[in-house]
Coordinates of C-alpha atoms in Angstrom, one line a residue:
X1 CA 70.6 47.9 37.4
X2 CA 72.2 46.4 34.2
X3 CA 72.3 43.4 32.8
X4 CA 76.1 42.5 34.3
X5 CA 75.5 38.7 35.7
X6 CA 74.9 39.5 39.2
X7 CA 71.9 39.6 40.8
X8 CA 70.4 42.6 42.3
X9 CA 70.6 41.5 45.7
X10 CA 73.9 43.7 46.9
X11 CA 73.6 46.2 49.8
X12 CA 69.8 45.7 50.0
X13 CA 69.2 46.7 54.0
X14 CA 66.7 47.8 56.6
X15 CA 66.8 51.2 57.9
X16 CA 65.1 52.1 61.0
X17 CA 63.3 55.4 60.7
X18 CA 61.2 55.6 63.9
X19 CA 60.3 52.9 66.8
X20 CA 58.5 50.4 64.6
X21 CA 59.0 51.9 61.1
X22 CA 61.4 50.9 59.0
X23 CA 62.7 51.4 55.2
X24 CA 64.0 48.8 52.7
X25 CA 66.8 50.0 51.1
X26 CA 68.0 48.8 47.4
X27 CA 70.8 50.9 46.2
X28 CA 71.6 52.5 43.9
X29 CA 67.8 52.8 43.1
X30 CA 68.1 52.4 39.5
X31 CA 65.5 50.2 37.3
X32 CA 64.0 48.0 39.4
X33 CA 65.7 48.8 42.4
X34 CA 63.2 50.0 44.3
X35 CA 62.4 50.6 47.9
X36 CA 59.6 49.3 50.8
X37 CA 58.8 49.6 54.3
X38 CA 57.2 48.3 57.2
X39 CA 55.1 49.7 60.2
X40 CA 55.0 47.3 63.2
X41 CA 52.3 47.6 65.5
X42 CA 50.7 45.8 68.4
X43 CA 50.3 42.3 66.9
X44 CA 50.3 42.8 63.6
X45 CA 51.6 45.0 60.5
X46 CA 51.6 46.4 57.7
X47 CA 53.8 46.5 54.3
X48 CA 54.6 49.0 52.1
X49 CA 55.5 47.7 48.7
X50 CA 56.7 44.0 47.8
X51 CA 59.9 44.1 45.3
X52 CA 60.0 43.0 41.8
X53 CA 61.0 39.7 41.8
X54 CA 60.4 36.6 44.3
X55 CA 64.0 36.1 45.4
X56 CA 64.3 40.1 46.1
X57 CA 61.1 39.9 48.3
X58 CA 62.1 37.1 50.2
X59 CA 65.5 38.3 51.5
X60 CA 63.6 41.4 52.3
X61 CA 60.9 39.4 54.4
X62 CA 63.7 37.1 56.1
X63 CA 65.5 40.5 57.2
X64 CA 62.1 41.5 58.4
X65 CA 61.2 38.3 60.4
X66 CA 62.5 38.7 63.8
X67 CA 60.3 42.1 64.1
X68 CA 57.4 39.6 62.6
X69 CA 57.5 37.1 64.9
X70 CA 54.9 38.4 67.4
X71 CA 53.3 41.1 65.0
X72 CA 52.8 39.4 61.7
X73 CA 52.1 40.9 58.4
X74 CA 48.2 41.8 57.7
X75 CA 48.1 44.5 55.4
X76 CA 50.4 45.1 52.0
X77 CA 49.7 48.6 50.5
X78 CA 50.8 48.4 47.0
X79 CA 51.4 52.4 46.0
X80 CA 51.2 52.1 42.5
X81 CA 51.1 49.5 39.7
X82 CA 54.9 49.4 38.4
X83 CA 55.5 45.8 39.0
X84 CA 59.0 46.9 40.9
X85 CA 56.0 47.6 44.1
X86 CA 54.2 44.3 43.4
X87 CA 55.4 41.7 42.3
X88 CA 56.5 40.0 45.2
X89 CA 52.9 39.6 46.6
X90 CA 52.3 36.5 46.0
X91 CA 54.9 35.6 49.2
X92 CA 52.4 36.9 51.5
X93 CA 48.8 35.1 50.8
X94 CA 47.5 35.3 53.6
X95 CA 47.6 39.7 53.9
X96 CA 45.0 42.2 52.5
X97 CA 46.5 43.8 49.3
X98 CA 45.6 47.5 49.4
X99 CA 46.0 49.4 46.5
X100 CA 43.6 52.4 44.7
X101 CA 41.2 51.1 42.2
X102 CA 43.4 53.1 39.4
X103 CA 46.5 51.0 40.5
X104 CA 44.5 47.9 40.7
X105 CA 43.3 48.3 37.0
X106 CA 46.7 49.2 35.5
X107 CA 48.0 45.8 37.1
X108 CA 45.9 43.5 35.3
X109 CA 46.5 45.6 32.1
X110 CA 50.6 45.4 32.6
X111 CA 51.9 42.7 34.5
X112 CA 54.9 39.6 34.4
X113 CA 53.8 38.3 31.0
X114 CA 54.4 41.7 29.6
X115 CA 57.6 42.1 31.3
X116 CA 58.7 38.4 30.1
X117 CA 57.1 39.7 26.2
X118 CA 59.0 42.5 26.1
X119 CA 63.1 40.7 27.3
X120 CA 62.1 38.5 24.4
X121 CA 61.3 42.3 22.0
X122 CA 63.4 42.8 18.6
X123 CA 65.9 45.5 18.9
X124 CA 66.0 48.5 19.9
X125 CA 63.6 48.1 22.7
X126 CA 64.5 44.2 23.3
X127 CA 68.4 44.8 24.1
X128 CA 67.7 48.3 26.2
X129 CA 65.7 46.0 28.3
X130 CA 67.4 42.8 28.5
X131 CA 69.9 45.7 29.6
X132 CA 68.1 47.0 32.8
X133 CA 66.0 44.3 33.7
X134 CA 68.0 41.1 32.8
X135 CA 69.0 40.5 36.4
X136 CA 65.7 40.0 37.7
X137 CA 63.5 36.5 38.0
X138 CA 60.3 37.3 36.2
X139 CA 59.4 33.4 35.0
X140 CA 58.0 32.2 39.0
X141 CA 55.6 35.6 39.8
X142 CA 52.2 34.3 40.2
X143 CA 50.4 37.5 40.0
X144 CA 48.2 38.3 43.3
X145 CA 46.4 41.5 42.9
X146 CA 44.4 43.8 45.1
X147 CA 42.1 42.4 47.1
X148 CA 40.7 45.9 48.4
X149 CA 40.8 49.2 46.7
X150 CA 39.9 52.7 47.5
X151 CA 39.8 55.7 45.7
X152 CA 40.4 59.2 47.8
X153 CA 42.2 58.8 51.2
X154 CA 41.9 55.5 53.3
X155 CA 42.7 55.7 56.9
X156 CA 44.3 52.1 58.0
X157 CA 44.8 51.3 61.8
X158 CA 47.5 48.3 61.9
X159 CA 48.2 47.4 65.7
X160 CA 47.3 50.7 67.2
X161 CA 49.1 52.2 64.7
X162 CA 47.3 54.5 62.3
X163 CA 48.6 54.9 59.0
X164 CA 46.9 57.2 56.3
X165 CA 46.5 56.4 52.6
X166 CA 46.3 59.0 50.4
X167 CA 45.9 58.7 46.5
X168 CA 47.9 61.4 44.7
X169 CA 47.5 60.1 40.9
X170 CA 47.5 59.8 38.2
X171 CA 51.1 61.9 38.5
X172 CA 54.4 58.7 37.7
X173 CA 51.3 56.2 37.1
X174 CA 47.4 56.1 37.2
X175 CA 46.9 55.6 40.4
X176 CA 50.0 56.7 42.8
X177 CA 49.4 56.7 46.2
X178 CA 51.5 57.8 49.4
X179 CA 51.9 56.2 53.2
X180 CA 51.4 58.7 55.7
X181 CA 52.2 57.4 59.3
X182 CA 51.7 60.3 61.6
X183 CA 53.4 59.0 64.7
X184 CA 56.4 58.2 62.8
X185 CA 56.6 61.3 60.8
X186 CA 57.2 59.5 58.5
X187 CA 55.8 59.5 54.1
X188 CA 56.3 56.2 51.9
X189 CA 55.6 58.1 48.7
X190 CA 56.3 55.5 46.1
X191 CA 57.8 56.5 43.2
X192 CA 56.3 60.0 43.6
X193 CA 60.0 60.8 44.2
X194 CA 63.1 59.4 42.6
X195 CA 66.0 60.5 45.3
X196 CA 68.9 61.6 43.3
X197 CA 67.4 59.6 40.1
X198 CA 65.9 60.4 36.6
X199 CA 61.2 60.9 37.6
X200 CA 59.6 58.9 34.7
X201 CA 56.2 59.9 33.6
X202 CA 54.0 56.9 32.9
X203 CA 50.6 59.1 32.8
X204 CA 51.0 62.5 34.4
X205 CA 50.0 65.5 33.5
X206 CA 53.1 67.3 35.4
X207 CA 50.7 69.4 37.1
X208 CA 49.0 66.1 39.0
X209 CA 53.1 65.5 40.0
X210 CA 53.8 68.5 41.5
X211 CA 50.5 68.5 43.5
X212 CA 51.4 65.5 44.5
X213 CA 54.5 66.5 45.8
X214 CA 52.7 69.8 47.7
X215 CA 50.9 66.9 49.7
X216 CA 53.2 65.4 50.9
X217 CA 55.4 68.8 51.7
X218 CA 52.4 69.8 53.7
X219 CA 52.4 66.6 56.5
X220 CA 54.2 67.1 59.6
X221 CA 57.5 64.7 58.5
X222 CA 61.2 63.8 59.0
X223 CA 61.3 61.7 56.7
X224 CA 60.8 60.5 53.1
X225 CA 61.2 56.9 52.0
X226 CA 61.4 57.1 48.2
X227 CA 60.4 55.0 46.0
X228 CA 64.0 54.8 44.8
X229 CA 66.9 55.9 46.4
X230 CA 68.1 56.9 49.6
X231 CA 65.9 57.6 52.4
X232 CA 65.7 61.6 53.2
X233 CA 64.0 64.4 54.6
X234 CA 61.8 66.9 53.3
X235 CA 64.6 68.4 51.7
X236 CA 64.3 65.5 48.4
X237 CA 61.2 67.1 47.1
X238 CA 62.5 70.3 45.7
X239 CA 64.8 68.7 43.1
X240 CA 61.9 66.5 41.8
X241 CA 59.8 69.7 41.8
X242 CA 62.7 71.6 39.9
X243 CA 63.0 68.6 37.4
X244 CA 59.5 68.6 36.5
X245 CA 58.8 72.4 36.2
X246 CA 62.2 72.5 34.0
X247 CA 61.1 69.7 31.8
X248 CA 57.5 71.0 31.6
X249 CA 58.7 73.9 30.0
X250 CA 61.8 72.8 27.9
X251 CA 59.2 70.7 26.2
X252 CA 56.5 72.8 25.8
X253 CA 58.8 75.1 24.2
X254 CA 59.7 71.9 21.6
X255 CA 56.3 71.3 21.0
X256 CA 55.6 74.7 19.9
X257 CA 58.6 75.0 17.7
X258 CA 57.3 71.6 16.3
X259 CA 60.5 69.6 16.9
X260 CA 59.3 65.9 17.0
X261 CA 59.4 64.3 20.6
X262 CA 63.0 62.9 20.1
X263 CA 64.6 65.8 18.7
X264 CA 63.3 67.9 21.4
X265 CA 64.5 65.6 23.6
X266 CA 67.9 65.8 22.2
X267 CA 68.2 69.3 21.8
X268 CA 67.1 69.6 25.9
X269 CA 69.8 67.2 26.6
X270 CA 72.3 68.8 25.0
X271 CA 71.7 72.2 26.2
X272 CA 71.0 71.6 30.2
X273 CA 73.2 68.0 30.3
X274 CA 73.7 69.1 34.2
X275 CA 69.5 68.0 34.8
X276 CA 68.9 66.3 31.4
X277 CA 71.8 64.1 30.6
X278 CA 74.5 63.3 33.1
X279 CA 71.9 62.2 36.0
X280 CA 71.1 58.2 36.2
X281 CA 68.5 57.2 33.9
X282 CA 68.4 60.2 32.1
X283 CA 66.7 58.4 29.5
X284 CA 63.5 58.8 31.0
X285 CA 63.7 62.3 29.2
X286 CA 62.1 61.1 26.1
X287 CA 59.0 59.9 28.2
X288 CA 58.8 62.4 29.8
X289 CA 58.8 64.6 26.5
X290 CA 55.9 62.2 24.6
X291 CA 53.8 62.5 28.0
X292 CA 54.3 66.2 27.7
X293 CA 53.6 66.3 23.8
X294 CA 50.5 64.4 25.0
X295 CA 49.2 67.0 27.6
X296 CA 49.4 70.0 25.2
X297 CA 47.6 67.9 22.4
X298 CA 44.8 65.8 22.8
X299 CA 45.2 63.7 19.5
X300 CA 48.8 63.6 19.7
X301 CA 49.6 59.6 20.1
X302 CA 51.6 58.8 22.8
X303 CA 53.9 56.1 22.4
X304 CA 52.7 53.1 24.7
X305 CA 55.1 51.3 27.5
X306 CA 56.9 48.8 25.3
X307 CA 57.6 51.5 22.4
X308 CA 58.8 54.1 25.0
X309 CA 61.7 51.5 26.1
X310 CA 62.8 51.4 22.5
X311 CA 62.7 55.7 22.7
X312 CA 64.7 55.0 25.1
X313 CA 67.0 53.1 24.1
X314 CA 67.4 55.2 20.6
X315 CA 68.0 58.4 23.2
X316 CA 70.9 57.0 24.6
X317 CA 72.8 56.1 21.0
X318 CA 71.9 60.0 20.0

């Protein structure tokens, strides 16, 4: 989403996936834009993911109502600690926030105070995300974290309904985990995959991603609910898988050349643009590269969150 004067809020919908599960849609499922979902059972249910700011969560939650009215919301399972998945919780004090002690942690470490800090950051990393965050309301968001954590799998019953929680980090974050609702078919994997977008590494290592995407290929599904982007079928997972193995390697082969993280990143751009440059957010690259870097070497210093929005940022002038 970029910083155009409108607010995030078009074409935002509810997709029904089975009886009483259903996805919430924010196209095009660029920054911020993410997605959530709700299982309705006998009397109550259960949320996956609030949105990232107050005004995104409550059109979501007023489209929700009339399936609410005689099954109201008791659980929130927050699937990892970008705030794009938890900001909104606040709107809903009265649920249990679920989330795995990893995520729990990395909220109180990163949270709206940072986001607000870093719109107000000197250039380059300032104007990149003034760019892709300017649209959204961070200034209200009383944070409301966790108020159980697990670490492992988790096994909810909402209603009748059983839904199964299943840790899979650290892979995109510390602590990702997936929504596994067996008689739906049915995976909320968080941002465990990016359909048709640009995967981000936040901690990895690529091998925890791509085990976390052998999970979920081994339930019995339909359907994936991404984190971002348009709800699919099993299908989504191999171009996430392909993106990672690709990048692994591209950058391994950088590192051992001793290109510095942003020339590598270049160079990789330039020479595979089809997977490395002309998707959306290809940006990410140059995270992805430093986490990388910071796999094969154990002293190598990884830039933190607020100095990989400026790489970022100097990516895209290259």
């Amino acid at each position: 989403m970029k910083g155009d004067g409108m607010h995030p809020h078009q074409a935002a919908h509810r997709e029904q996936i089975a009886d009483g599960c259903y996805a919430w849609v924010q196209p095009d499922g660029g920054w911020g834009l993410s997605n959530a979902g709700l299982v309705v059972g006998n009397e109550s249910s259960l949320l996956v993911d609030t949105l990232f700011d107050l005004s995104l969560t409550e059109l979501m939650l007023e489209d929700f109502g009339p399936l609410l009215a005689e099954a109201p919301i008791q659980v929130v399972v927050n699937t990892h600690a970008n705030g794009d998945h938890w900001f909104g919780n606040q709107l809903l004090p009265r649920a249990e926030i679920v989330a795995s002690v990893a995520a729990a942690l990395e909220m109180r470490r990163v949270g709206p105070a940072q986001l607000r800090q870093l719109l107000t950051s000197a250039a380059p990393t300032g104007p990149f995300v003034r760019d892709i965050f300017g649209n959204f309301d961070f200034d209200a968001i009383d944070p409301r974290y966790p108020t159980r954590t697990f670490t492992g799998d988790l096994v909810l019953e909402v209603g009748g309904v059983e839904v199964h929680l299943i840790e899979v980090g650290p892979a995109h974050t510390d602590g990702d985990v997936i929504v596994y609702v067996p008689s739906a078919r049915t995976v909320f994997t968080g941002d465990i995959v990016f359909n048709e977008g640009t995967p981000i590494m936040w901690a990895g290592p690529v091998s925890g991603w791509l085990a976390a995407l052998e999970t979920i290929a081994m339930l019995d599904i339909d359907t994936v609910v991404p984190g971002h982007g348009p709800v699919a079928g099993p299908q989504c997972l191999e171009p996430a898988r392909r993106y990672l193995e690709r990048v692994h390697a591209v950058a391994t082969a950088g590192y051992n050349a001793g290109r510095t993280a942003i020339s590598a990143a270049r160079e990789i751009a330039e020479g595979e643009p089809a997977l490395f440059r002309n998707p959306p957010e290809s940006e990410r690259l140059i995270a992805n590269v430093h986490a990388i870097y910071g796999e094969l070497d154990q002293d190598y210093q990884v830039p933190n969150p607020p100095q990989l929005f400026g790489c970022m940022a100097e990516l895209l002038e290259a």
